[in-house]
Short mmCIF file of C-alpha atoms and ligand atoms in Angstrom, two decimals:
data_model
loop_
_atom_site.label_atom_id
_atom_site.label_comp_id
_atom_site.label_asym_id
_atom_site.label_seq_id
_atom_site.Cartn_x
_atom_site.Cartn_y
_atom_site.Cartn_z
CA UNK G 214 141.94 96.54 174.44
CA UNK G 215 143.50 94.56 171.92
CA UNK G 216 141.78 91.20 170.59
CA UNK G 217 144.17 88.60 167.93
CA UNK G 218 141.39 86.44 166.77
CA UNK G 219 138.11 86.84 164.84
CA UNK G 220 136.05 85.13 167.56
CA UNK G 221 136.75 87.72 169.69
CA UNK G 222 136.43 90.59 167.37
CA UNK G 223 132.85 89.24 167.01
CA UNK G 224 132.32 88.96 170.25
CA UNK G 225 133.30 92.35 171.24
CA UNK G 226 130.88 94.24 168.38
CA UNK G 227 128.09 91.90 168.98
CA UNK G 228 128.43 93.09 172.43
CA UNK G 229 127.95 96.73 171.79
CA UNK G 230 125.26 96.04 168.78
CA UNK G 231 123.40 94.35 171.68
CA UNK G 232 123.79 97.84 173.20
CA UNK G 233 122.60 99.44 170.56
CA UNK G 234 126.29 100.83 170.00
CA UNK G 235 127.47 101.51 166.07
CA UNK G 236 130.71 100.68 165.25
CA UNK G 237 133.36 101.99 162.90
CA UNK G 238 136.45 100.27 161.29
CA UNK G 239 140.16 102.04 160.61
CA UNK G 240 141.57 99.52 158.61
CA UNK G 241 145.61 100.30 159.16
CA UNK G 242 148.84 98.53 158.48
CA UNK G 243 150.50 100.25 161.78
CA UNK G 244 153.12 102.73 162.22
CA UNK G 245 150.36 105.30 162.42
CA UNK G 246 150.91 108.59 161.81
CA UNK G 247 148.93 112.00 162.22
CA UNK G 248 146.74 110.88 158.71
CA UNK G 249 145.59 107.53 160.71
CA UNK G 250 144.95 109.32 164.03
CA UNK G 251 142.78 111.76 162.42
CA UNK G 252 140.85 109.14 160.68
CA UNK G 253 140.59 107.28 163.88
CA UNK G 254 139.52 110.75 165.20
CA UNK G 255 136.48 111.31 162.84
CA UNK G 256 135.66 107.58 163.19
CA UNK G 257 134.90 108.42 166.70
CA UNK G 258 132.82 111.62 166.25
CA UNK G 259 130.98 109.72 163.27
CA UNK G 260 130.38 106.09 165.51
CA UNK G 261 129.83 105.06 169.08
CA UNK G 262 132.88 102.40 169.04
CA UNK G 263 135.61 102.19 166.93
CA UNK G 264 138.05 99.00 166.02
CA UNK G 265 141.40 99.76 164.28
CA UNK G 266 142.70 96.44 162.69
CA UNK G 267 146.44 96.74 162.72
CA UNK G 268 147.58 93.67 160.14
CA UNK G 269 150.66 93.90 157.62
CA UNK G 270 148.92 92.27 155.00
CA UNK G 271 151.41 90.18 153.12
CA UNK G 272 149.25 89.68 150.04
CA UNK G 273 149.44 93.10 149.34
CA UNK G 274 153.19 93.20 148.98
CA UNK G 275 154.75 92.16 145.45
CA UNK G 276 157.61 90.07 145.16
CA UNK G 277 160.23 92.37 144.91
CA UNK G 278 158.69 94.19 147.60
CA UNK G 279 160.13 93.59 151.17
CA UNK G 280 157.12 92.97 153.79
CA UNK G 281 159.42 92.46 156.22
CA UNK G 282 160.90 96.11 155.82
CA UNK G 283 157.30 97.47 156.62
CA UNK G 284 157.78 99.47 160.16
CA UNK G 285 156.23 97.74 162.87
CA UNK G 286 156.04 98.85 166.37
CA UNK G 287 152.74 97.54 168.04
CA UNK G 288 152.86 98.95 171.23
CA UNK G 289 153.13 102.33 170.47
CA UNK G 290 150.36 101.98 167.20
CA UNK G 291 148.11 100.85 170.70
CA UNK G 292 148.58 102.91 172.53
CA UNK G 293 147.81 106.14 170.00
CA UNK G 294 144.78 103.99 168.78
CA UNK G 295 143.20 104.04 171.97
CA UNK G 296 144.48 107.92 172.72
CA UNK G 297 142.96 108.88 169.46
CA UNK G 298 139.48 107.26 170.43
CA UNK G 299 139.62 103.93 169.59
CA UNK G 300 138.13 101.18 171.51
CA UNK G 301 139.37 97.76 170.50
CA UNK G 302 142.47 96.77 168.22
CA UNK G 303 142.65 94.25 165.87
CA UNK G 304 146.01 92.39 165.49
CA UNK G 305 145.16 88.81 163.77
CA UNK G 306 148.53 86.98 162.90
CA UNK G 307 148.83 86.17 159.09
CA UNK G 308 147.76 82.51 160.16
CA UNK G 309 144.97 83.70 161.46
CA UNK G 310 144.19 85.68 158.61
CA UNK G 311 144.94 83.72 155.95
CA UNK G 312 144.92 80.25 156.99
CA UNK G 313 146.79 77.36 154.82
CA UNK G 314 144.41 76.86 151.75
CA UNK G 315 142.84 79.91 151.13
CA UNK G 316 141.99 80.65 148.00
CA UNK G 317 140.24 83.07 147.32
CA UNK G 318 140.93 86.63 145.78
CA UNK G 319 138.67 89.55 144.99
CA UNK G 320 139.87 91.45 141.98
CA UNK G 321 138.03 94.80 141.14
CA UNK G 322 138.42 94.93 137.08
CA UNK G 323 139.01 98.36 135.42
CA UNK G 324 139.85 100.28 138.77
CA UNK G 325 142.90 98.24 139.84
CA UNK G 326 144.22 98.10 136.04
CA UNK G 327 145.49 101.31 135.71
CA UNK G 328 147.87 103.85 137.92
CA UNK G 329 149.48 101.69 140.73
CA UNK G 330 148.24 98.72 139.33
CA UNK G 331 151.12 97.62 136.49
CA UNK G 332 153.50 99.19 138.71
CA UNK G 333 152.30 96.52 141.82
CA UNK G 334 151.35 93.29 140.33
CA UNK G 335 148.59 91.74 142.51
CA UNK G 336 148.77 95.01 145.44
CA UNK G 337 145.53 95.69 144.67
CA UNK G 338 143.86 92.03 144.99
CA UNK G 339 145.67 91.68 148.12
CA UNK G 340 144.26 95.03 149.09
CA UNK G 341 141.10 94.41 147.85
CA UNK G 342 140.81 90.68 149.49
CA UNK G 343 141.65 91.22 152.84
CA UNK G 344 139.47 94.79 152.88
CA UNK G 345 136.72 92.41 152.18
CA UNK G 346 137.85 90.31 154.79
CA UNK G 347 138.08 93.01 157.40
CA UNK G 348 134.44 94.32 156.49
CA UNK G 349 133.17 90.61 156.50
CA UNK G 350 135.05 89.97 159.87
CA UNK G 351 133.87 93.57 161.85
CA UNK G 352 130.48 94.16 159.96
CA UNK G 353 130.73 98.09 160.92
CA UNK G 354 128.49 100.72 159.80
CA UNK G 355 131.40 103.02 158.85
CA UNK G 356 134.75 102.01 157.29
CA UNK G 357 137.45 104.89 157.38
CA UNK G 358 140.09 105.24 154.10
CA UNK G 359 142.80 107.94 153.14
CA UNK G 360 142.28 110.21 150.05
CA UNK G 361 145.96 109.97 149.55
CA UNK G 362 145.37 106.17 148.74
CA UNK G 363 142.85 107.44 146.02
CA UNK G 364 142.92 104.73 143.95
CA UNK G 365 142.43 101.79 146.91
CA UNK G 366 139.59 104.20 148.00
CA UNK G 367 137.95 104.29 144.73
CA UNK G 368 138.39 99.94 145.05
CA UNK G 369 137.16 99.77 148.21
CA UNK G 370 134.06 101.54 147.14
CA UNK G 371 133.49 99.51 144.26
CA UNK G 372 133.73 96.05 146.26
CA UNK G 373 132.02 97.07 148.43
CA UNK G 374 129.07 98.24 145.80
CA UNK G 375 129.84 95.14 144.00
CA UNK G 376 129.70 92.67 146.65
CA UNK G 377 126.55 93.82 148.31
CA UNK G 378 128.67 94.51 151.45
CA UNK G 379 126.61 96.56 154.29
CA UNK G 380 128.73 99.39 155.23
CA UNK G 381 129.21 103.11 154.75
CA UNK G 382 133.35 103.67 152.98
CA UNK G 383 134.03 107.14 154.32
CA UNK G 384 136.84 108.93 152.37
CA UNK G 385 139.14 111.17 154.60
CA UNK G 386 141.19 114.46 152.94
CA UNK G 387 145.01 113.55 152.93
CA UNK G 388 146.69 114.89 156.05
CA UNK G 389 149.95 116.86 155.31
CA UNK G 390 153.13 117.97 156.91
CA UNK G 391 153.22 121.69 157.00
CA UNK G 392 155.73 121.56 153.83
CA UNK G 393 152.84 119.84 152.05
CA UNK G 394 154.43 116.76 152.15
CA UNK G 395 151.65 113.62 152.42
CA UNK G 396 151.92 111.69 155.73
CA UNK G 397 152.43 108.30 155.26
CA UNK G 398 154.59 105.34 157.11
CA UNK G 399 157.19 105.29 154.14
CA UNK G 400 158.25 108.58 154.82
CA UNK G 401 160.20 107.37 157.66
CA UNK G 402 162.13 105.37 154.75
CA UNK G 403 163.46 108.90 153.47
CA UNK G 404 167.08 110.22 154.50
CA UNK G 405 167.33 113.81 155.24
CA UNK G 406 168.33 115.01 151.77
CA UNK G 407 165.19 112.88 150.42
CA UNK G 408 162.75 114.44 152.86
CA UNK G 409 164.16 117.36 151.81
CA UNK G 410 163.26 117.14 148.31
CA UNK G 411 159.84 115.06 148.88
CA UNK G 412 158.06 117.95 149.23
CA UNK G 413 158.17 118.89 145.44
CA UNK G 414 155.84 115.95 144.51
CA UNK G 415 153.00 118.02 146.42
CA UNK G 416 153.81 121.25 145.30
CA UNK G 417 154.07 119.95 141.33
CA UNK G 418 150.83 118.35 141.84
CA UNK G 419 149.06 121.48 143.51
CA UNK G 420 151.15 123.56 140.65
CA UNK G 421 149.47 121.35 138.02
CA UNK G 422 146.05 121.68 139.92
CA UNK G 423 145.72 124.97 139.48
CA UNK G 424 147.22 125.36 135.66
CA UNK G 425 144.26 122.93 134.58
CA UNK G 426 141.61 124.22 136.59
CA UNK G 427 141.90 128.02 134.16
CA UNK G 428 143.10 126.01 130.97
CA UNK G 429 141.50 121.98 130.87
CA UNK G 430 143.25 121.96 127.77
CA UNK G 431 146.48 121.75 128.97
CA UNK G 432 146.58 118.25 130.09
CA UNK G 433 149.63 117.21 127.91
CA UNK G 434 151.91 120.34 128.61
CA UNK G 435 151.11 120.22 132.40
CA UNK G 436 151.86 116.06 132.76
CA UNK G 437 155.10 116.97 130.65
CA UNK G 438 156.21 119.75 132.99
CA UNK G 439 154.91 117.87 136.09
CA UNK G 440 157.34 115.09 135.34
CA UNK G 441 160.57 117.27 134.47
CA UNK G 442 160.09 118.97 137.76
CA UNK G 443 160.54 116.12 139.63
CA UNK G 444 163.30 114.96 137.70
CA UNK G 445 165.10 118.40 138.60
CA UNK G 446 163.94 118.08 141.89
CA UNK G 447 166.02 114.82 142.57
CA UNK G 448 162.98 112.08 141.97
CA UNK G 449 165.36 109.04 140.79
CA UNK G 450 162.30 107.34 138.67
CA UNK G 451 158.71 108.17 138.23
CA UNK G 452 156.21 105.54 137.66
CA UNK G 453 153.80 108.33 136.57
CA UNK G 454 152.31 111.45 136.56
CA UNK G 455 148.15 111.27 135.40
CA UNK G 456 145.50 113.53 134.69
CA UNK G 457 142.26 111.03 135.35
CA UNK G 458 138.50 111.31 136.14
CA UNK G 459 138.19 111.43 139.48
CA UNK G 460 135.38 108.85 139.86
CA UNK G 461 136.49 106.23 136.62
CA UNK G 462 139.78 106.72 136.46
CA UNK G 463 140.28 106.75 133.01
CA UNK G 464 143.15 109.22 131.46
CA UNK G 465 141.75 112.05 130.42
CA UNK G 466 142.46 114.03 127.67
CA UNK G 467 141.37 117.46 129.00
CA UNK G 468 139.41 118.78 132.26
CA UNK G 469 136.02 119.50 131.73
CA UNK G 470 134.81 117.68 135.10
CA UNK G 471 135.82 116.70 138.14
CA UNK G 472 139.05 115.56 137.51
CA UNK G 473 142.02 114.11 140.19
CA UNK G 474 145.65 113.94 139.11
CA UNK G 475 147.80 111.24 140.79
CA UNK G 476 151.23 110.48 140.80
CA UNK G 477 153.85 107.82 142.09
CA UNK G 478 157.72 108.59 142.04
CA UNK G 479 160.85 107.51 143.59
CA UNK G 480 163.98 108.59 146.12
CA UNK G 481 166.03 106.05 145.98
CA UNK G 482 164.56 102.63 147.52
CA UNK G 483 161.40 104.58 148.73
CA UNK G 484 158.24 105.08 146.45
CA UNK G 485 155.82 107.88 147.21
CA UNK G 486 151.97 108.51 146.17
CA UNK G 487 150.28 111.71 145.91
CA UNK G 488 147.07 113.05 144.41
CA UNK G 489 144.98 116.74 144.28
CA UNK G 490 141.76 117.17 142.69
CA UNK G 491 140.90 119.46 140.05
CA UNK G 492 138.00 121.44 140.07
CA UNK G 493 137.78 122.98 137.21
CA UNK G 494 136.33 127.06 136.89
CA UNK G 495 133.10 126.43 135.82
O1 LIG E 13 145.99 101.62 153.31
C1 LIG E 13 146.44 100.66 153.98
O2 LIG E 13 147.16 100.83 154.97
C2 LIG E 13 146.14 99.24 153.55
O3 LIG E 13 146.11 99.13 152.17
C3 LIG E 13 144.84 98.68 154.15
C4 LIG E 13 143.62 99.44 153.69
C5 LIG E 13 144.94 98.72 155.67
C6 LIG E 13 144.65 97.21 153.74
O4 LIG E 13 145.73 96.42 154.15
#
């Protein structure tokens, strides 16, 4: 089942609240992979229906960012929506969406500022306004988000918190390839000598994990190390390579606490995320 307009995505929850059905909400961009499907698959072991908005949100794309690069193939995102226990898709158009005069943005101070954030001017606003929109739109219980998006997680959260919005964010562990690599639907960017070296940003990260978890001290030498590994690896640029709290954000100086390290780098055209956490030996 596949609805375009809000109307109808109304119409279709209000239909199963007056069932006394729950409903959850995998808010995607398409091409799903194996992370989305097993999100969709815990959405519907957690809730009794489950929508999937499929929507390439433009406003989330920077200028020098090509939205019309994103992969889109619609029929086949269906179709392993509804194998992987869905029950309605949501597919508005960008009209539909974002109709001519809207205005409005939700920003999410402190959280978006750092990381990604220089890197993607306005990606997290965009991000962060049509989430809202979504939640606003579906009114779930349960909304379903990525750990290897860690920072939009920790946004959504916060909006959410912030704007008094009734719903549950459920954080998901990052699903991997089995050479660690984090799924995601830029990986299909990569050539074969890219995916061959894409790996490494796991296995630095995971490498780094584990050096601050025995010695929190070494934040400096391991972010220093992290970042000439890649470079030997083949990474062309690095946006960065962080040791941060895992609930603030903020840079940290050493581990004491829970602690996440995140990192963004480049193969060519194509810009990968990853993150671990750090739990520190107490
Ligand atoms: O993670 C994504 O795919 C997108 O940022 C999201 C949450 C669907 C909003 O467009």
């Amino acid at each position: 089942m596949i609805v375009r307009s809000i109307a109808d995505l109304r119409a279709a929850v209000r239909g199963w609240r007056q069932s006394g059905l729950g409903c959850a909400l995998v808010p995607t961009m398409g091409a799903l992979h194996e992370g989305h499907l097993a999100l969709i698959r815990l959405a519907a072991r957690s809730c009794d229906r489950v929508v999937v908005s499929i929507f390439v949100n433009p406003l989330q794309f920077g200028p020098h960012e090509d939205v019309n690069r994103y992969p889109r193939r619609m029929t086949a995102d269906v179709a392993a929506a509804l194998q992987a226990g869905a029950h309605l898709v949501f597919a508005p158009t960008v009209a539909g969406m974002f109709p001519s005069g809207h205005a409005t943005m939700v920003h999410v101070a402190g959280l978006s500022e750092g990381l990604c954030g220089p890197h993607r001017p306005g990606h997290f606003d965009g991000m962060a306004t049509v989430v809202t929109k979504l939640l606003l739109q579906t009114l779930p219980d349960a909304a379903f988000f990525g750990e290897k998006d860690y920072q939009q997680l920790l946004i959504v959260r916060r909006l959410v918190r912030d704007l008094d919005i009734p719903v549950r964010i459920e954080g998901m562990q990052t699903v991997r390839e089995p050479d660690g690599l984090a799924m995601s639907s830029r990986n299909a960017y990569l050539s074969e000598q890219q995916r061959r070296i894409a790996p490494v940003l796991a296995a630095t990260l995971g490498d780094m994990a584990r050096r601050l978890a025995a010695d929190g001290g070494a934040v400096a030498a391991a972010m220093a190390d992290g970042q000439a590994r890649l470079r030997a690896a083949g990474f062309t640029a690095i946006d960065y390579v962080e040791v941060c709290d895992a609930e603030t954000l903020a840079p940290l100086g050493r581990v004491a606490g829970p602690a996440r390290i995140l990192a963004a780098a480049w193969l060519g055209d194509t810009r990968l995320i990853d993150n671990v956490a750090v739990a520190p030996s107490p």
